[in-house]
Structures are given as C-alpha cells and as structure tokens.
mmCIF file of C-alpha atoms in Angstrom:
data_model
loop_
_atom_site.group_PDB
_atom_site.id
_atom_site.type_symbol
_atom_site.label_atom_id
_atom_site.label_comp_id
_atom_site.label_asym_id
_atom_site.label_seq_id
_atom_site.Cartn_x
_atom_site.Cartn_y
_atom_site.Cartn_z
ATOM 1 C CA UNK A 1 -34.476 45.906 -28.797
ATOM 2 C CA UNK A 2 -32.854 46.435 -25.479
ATOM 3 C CA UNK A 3 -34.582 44.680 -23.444
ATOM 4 C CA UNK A 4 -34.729 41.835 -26.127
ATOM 5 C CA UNK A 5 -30.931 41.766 -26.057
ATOM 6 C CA UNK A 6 -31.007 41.673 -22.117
ATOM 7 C CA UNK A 7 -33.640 39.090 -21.574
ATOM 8 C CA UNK A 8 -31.794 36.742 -24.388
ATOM 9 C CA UNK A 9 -28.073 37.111 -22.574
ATOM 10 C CA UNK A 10 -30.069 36.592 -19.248
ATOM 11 C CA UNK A 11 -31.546 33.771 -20.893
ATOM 12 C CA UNK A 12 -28.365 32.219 -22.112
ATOM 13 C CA UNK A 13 -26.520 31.724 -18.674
ATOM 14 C CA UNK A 14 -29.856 29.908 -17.155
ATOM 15 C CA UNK A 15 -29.267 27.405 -19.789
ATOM 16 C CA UNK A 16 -25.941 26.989 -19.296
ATOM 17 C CA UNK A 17 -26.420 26.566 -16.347
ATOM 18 C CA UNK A 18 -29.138 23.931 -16.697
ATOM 19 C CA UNK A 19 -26.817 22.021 -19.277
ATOM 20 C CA UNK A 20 -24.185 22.171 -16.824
ATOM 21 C CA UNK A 21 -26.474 20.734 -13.487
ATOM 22 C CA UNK A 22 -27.496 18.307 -16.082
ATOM 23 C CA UNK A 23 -24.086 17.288 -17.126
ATOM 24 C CA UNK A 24 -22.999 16.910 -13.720
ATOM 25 C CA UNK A 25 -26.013 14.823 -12.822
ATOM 26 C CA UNK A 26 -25.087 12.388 -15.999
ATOM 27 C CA UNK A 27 -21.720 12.341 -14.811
ATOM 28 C CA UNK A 28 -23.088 10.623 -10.810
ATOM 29 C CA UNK A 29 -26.049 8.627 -12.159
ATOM 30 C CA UNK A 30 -23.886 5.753 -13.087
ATOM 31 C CA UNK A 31 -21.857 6.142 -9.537
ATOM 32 C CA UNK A 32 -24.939 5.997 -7.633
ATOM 33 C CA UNK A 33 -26.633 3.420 -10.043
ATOM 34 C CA UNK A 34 -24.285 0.887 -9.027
ATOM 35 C CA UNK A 35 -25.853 0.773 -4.990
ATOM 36 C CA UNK A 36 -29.301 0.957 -6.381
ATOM 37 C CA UNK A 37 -31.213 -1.519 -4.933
ATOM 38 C CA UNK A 38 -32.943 -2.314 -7.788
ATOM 39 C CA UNK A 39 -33.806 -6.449 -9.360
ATOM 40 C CA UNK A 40 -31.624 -5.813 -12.482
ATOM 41 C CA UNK A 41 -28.651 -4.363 -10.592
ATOM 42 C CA UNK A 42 -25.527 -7.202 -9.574
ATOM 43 C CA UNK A 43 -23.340 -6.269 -6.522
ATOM 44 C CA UNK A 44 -19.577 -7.909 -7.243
ATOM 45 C CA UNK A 45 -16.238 -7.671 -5.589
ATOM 46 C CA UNK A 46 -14.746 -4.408 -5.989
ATOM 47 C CA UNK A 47 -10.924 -6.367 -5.059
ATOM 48 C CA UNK A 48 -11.539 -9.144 -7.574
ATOM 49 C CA UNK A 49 -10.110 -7.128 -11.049
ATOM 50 C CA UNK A 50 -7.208 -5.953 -8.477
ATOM 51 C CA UNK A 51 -6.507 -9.549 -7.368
ATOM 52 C CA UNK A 52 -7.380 -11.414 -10.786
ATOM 53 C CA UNK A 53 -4.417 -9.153 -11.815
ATOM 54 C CA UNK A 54 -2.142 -9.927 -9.251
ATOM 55 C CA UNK A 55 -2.275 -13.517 -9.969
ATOM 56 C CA UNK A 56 -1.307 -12.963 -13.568
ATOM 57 C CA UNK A 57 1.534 -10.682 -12.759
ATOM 58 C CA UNK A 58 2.541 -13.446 -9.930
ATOM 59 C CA UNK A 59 2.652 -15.985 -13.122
ATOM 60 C CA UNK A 60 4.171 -13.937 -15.726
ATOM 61 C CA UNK A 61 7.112 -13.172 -13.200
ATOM 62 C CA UNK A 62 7.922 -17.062 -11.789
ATOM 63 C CA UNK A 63 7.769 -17.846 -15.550
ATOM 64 C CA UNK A 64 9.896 -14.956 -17.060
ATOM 65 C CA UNK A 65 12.599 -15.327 -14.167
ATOM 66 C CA UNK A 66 12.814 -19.606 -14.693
ATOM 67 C CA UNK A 67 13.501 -18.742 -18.518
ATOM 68 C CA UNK A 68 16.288 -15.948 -17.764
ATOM 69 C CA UNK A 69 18.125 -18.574 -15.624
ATOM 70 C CA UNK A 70 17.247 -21.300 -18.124
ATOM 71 C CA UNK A 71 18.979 -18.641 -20.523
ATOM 72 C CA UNK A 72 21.624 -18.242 -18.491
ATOM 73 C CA UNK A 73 22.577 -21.717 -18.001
ATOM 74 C CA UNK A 74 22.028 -22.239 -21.761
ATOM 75 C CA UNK A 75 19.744 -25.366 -20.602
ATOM 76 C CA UNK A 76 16.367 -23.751 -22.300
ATOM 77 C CA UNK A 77 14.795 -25.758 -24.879
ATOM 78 C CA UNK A 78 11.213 -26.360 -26.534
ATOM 79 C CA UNK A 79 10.589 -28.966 -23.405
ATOM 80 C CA UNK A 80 11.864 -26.904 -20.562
ATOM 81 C CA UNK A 81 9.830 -23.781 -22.126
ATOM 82 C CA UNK A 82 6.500 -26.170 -22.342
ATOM 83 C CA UNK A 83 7.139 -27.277 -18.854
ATOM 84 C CA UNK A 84 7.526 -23.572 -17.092
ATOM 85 C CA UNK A 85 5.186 -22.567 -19.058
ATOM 86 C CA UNK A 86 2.811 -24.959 -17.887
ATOM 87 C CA UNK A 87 3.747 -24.423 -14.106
ATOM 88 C CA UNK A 88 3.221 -20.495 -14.640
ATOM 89 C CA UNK A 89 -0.477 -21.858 -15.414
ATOM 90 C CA UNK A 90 -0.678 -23.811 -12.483
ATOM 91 C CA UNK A 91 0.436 -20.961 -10.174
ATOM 92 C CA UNK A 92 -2.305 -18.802 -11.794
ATOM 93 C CA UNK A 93 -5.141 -21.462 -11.127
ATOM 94 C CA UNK A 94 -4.066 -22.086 -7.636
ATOM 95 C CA UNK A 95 -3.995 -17.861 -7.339
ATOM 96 C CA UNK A 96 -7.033 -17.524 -9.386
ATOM 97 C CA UNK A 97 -9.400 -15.147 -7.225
ATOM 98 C CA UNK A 98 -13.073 -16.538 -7.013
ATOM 99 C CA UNK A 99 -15.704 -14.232 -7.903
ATOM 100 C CA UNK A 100 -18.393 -13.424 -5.565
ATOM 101 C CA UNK A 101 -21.383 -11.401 -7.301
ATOM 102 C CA UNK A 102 -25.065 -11.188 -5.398
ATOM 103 C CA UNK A 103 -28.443 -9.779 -6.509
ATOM 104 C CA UNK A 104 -31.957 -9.649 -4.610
ATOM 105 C CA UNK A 105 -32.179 -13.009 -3.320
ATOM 106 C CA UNK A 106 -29.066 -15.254 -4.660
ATOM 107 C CA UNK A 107 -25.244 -14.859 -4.067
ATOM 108 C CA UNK A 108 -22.413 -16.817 -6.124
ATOM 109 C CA UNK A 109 -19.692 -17.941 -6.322
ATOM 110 C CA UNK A 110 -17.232 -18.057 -9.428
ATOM 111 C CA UNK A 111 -14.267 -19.603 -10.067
ATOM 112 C CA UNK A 112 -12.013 -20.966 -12.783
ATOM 113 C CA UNK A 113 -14.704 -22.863 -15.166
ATOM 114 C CA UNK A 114 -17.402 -23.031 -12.467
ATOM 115 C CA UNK A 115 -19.791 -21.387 -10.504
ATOM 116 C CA UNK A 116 -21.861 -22.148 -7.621
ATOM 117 C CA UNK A 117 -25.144 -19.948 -5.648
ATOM 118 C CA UNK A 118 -27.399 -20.258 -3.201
ATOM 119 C CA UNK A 119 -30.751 -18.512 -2.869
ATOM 120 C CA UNK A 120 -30.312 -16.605 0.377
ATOM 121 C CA UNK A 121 -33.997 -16.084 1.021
ATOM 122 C CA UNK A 122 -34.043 -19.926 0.814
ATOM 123 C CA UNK A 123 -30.603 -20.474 3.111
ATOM 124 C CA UNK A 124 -31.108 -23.250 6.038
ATOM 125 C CA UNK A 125 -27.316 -23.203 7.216
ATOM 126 C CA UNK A 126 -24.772 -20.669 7.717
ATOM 127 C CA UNK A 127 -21.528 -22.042 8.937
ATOM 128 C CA UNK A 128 -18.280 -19.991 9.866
ATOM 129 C CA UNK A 129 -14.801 -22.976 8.976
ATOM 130 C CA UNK A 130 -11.718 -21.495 11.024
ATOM 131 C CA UNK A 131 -8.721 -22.981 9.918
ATOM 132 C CA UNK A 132 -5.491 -21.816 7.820
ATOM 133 C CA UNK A 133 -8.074 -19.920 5.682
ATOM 134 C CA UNK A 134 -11.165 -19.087 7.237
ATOM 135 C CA UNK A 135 -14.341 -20.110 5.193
ATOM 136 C CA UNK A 136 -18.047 -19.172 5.209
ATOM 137 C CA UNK A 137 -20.592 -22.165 3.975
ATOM 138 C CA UNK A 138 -23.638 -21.124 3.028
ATOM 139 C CA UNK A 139 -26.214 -24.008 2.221
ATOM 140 C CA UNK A 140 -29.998 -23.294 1.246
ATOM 141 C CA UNK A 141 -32.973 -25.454 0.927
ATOM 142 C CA UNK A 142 -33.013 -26.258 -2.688
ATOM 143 C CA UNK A 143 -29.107 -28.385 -1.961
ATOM 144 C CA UNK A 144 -27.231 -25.908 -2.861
ATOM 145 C CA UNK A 145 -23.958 -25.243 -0.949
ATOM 146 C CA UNK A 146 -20.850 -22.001 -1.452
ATOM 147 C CA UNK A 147 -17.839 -21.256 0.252
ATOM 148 C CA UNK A 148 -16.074 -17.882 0.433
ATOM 149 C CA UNK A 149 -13.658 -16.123 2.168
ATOM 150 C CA UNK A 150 -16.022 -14.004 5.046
ATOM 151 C CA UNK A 151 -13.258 -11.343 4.295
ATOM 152 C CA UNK A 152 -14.858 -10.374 0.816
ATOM 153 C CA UNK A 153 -18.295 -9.894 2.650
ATOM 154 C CA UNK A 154 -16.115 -7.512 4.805
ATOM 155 C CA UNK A 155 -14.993 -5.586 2.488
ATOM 156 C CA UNK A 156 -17.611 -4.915 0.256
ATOM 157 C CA UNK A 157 -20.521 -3.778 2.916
ATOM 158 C CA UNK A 158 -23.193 -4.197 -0.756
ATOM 159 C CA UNK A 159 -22.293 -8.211 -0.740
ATOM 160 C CA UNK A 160 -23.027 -8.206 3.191
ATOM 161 C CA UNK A 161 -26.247 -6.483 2.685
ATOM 162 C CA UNK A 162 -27.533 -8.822 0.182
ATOM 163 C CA UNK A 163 -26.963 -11.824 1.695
ATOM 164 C CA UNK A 164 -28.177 -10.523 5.038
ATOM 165 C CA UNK A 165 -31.508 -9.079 3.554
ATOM 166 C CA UNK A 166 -31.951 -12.543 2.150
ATOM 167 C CA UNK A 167 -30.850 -14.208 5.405
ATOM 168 C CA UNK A 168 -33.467 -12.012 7.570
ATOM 169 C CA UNK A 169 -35.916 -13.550 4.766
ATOM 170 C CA UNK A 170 -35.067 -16.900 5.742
ATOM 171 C CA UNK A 171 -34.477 -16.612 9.185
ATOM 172 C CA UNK A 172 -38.462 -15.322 9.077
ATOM 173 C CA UNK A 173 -39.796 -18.355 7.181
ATOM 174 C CA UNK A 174 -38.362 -20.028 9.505
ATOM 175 C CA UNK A 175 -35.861 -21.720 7.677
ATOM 176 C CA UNK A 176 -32.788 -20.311 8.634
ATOM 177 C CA UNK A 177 -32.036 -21.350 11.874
ATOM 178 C CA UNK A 178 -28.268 -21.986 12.287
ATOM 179 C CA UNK A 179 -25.888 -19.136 11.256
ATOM 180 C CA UNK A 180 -27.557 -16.293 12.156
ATOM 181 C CA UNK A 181 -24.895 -15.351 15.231
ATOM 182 C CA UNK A 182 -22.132 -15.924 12.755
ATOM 183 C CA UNK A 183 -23.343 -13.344 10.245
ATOM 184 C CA UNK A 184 -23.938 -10.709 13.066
ATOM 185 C CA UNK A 185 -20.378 -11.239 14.043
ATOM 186 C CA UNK A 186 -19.538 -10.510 10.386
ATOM 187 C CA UNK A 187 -21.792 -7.397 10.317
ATOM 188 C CA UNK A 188 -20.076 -5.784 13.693
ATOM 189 C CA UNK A 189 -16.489 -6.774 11.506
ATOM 190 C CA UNK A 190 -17.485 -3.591 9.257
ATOM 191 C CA UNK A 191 -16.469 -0.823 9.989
ATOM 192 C CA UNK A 192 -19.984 1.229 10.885
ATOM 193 C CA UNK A 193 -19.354 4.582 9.693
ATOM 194 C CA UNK A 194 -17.963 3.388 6.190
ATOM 195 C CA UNK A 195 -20.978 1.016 6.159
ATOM 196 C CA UNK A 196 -23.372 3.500 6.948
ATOM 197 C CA UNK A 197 -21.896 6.038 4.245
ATOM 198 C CA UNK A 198 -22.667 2.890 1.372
ATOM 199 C CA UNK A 199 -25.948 2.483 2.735
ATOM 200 C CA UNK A 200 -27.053 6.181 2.598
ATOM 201 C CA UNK A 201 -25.727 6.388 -1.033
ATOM 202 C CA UNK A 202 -27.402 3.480 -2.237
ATOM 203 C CA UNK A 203 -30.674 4.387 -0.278
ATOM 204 C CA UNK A 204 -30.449 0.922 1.294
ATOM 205 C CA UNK A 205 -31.797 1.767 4.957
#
C-alpha cells in the first residue's frame, strides 16, 4: 500500500509536469507559427493596425476640433457638420496606410477599395523612385505592376524574405534582370542581427 501511495504521488508531479511543458508549448506554437514558412501561412505588416489607427485618430481629432470652434462661434449647422464631416473622410483616405501582405511566390498591395500583386518568382523589373516619398516598383511578367514604400520591407525582415526568395527565383530563370542591386541595398538596410534572430525563429535559413 506504501509503495502504491508513493509511486501514485510520484506519478502525479510527472504529469503535471507534462501538462505544464505542454501548456507552455500551446502557448508558443501560434508565436512561432506565424514565421513558418509554410504555403498556407501570409506574412503582413506588423505597423499597418498601428498606422490604420493613427489615421483614424488623425480624422476624428481635425473633425471634433472644427465642430468645437463651429460651436463656439455658434456658426454649426446640418451643412457645416456634412461638410467637416466629409473632409475628416478625406484626411483619412489620403492617411489611409496601404497594406502589404506576401506568401510563397506573390506580394500585394492593398489599399482603400483595391489591391494590386505581383508574382515575385515571375518579377522582370525592380525599380527603386527617389523623390519626396521614396517608392519601390515591382513589375512581373504576367503585366502586373506595385508600388510600396521600401521602408515596410525594412521593417518587417518576413516581407523582405519573401519577395527576395521569389526574386532569386526570377533572377535564375532568367527573368529578372534589372533590380537586383536595388534589393541588395534594401537587404544591407536591415539591421543583421535583428534579421538573423527572425530568420532562426522562423527556420527560414
């Protein structure tokens, strides 16, 4: 009876312990899940929620402050409301943050209403636009054309990954052959250890 007793509280803590190693192992799955290089799993902005917000906020305040001096002029009406309201909207469209999103051989582009991709094991032309907002034009051979801000490859190493695995794709077909110094330059813009960190989570080597 004893050593019943003893093997059953022995027994206990082992599985406690297992439920616990397993709990913990549910709890990073979905963490490391998301840099799995798998065909079902979509890379996406991590700044686009934080930015998509901003804008709103950035709209709500221009049209909350026009209608407290509106207010306090006594000037508001049905018309004036209608027409900050409708410049509050404006503001938000022009703020509107695209969405960039990528998966094993496409990347896209979305923005208010419409979206754009290119297959980047197809891409033919990778062109770097300085100007007052640098752009990055990515055409492939099927006519399809994006532009992004090279910042958002920057700072999400996953998005830069993608569309230089497909790139290195094209580049091999031989299809590929203007761009290729531009996204090198972009690569060398990350910052190596961080990038190398993402990498080794994701197990993309």
């Amino acid at each position: 009876m004893g050593h019943n007793r003893t093997t059953r509280s022995a027994a206990r803590p082992g599985r406690a312990r297992g439920r616990a190693r397993d709990d913990g192992l549910r709890g990073i799955r979905p963490h490391i899940g998301t840099y799995d290089d798998e065909s079902d799993v979509v890379t996406a902005d991590r700044q686009w929620i934080a930015d998509m917000r901003a804008a709103g906020l950035c709209s709500l305040a221009l049209f909350v402050l026009v209608v407290l001096v509106d207010c306090a002029n006594g000037t508001l009406g049905a018309a004036r409301l209608g027409l900050w309201a409708g410049l509050s909207a404006l503001l938000y469209a022009v703020l509107h943050p695209v969405r960039v999103t990528a998966g094993p051989g496409w990347l896209a582009v979305r923005g208010l209403g419409r979206r754009r991709h290119v297959c980047t094991g197809l891409l033919t032309a990778v062109r770097h636009s300085d100007g007052v907002a640098a752009r990055l034009v990515l055409c492939d051979s099927l006519g399809n054309r994006v532009e992004l801000d090279p910042k958002v490859l920057v700072d999400n190493p996953l998005l830069l990954h993608r569309l230089d695995t497909g790139a290195r794709a094209a580049r091999d077909a031989g299809l590929l052959r203007t761009g290729c110094v531009e996204l090198q330059r972009l690569t060398e813009r990350v910052d190596g250890a961080a990038a190398r960190a993402v990498f080794e989570a994701s197990d993309l080597h």
